[in-house]
C-alpha positions as MATLAB code, in Angstrom:
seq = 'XXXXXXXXXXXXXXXXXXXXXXXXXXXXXXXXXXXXXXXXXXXXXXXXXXXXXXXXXXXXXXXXXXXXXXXXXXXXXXXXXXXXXXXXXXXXXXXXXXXXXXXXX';
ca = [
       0.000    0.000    0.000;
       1.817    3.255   -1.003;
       1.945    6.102    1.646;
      -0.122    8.983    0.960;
       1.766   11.823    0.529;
       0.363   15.252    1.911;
      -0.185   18.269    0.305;
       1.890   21.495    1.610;
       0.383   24.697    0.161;
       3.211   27.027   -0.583;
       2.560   30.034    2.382;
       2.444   26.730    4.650;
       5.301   25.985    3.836;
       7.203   29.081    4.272;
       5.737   29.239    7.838;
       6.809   26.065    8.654;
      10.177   27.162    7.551;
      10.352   30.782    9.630;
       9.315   28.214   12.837;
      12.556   26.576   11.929;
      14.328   29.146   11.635;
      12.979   30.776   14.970;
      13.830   26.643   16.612;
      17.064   27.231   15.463;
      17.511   31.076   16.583;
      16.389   30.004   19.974;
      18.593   27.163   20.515;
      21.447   29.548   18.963;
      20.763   31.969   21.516;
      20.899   29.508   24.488;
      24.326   28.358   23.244;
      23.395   24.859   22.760;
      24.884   22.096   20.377;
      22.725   20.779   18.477;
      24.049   17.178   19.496;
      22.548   17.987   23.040;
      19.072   19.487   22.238;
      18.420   16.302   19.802;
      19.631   14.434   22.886;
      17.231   15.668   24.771;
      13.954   15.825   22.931;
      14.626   12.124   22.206;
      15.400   12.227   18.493;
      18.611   11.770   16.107;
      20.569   15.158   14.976;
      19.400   14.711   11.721;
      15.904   14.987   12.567;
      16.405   17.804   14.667;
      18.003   19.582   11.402;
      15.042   19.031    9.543;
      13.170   20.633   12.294;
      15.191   23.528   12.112;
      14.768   23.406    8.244;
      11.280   23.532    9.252;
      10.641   20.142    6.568;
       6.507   19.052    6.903;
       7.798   15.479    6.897;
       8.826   15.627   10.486;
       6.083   14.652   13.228;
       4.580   17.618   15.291;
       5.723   15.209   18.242;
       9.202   16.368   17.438;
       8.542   20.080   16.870;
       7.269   20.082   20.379;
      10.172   17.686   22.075;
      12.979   20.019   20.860;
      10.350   22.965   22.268;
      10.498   21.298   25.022;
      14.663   20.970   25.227;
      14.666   24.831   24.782;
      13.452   25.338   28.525;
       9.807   24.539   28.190;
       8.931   26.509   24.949;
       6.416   24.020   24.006;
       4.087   25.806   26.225;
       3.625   27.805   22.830;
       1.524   25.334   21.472;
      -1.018   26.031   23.822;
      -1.106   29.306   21.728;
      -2.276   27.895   18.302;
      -5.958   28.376   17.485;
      -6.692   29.880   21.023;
      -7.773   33.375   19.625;
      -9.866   31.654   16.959;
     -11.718   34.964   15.496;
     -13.028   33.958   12.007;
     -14.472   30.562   14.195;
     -16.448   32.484   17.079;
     -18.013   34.981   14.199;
     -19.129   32.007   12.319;
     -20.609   30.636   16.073;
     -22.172   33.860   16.519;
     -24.105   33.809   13.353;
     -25.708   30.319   14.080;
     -26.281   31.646   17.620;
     -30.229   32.445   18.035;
     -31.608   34.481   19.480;
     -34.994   34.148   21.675;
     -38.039   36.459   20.621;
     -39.333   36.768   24.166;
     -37.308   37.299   27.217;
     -37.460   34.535   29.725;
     -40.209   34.030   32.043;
     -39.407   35.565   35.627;
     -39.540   32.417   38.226;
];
């Protein structure tokens, strides 16, 4: 059975390589080898250069254990989607809304 491969739109992409590039800026700044940060998130060095290449080939699992080698960065992720604005308009408009205001108990 052949592996389905996935489709990486072209702005996706380049954000997937700036978060490599900001993976590698941050472990630059902390003065770390890369031979210890793929240590230890657990993976090979080779992975954690495609991370820092930011390639779409490499699990989000390791994204967020060499986040987590940088001093706890992966606390980011909790960031993604959490201002969803485009998703609570859309909840809004399917909100409705009652003709008569609640009888008083």
């Amino acid at each position: 059975m052949p592996k389905k491969s996935i489709v990486i739109l072209p702005e996706t992409r380049r954000y997937l390589e700036e978060m490599g590039n900001q993976i590698r800026l941050a472990r630059l700044r902390r003065k770390l080898p890369a031979s210890l940060v793929a240590e230890r998130a657990g993976i090979s060095r080779a992975t954690l250069c495609e991370v820092e290449k930011g390639s779409p080939s490499v699990a989000i699992g390791a994204y967020a254990a060499v986040l987590h080698a940088l001093n706890y960065m992966d606390r980011d992720l909790l960031l993604i989607a959490k201002d969803d604005e485009l998703g609570r308009k859309l909840q809004d408009l399917g909100l409705t809304t009652p003709k008569r205001a609640p009888k008083k108990g």
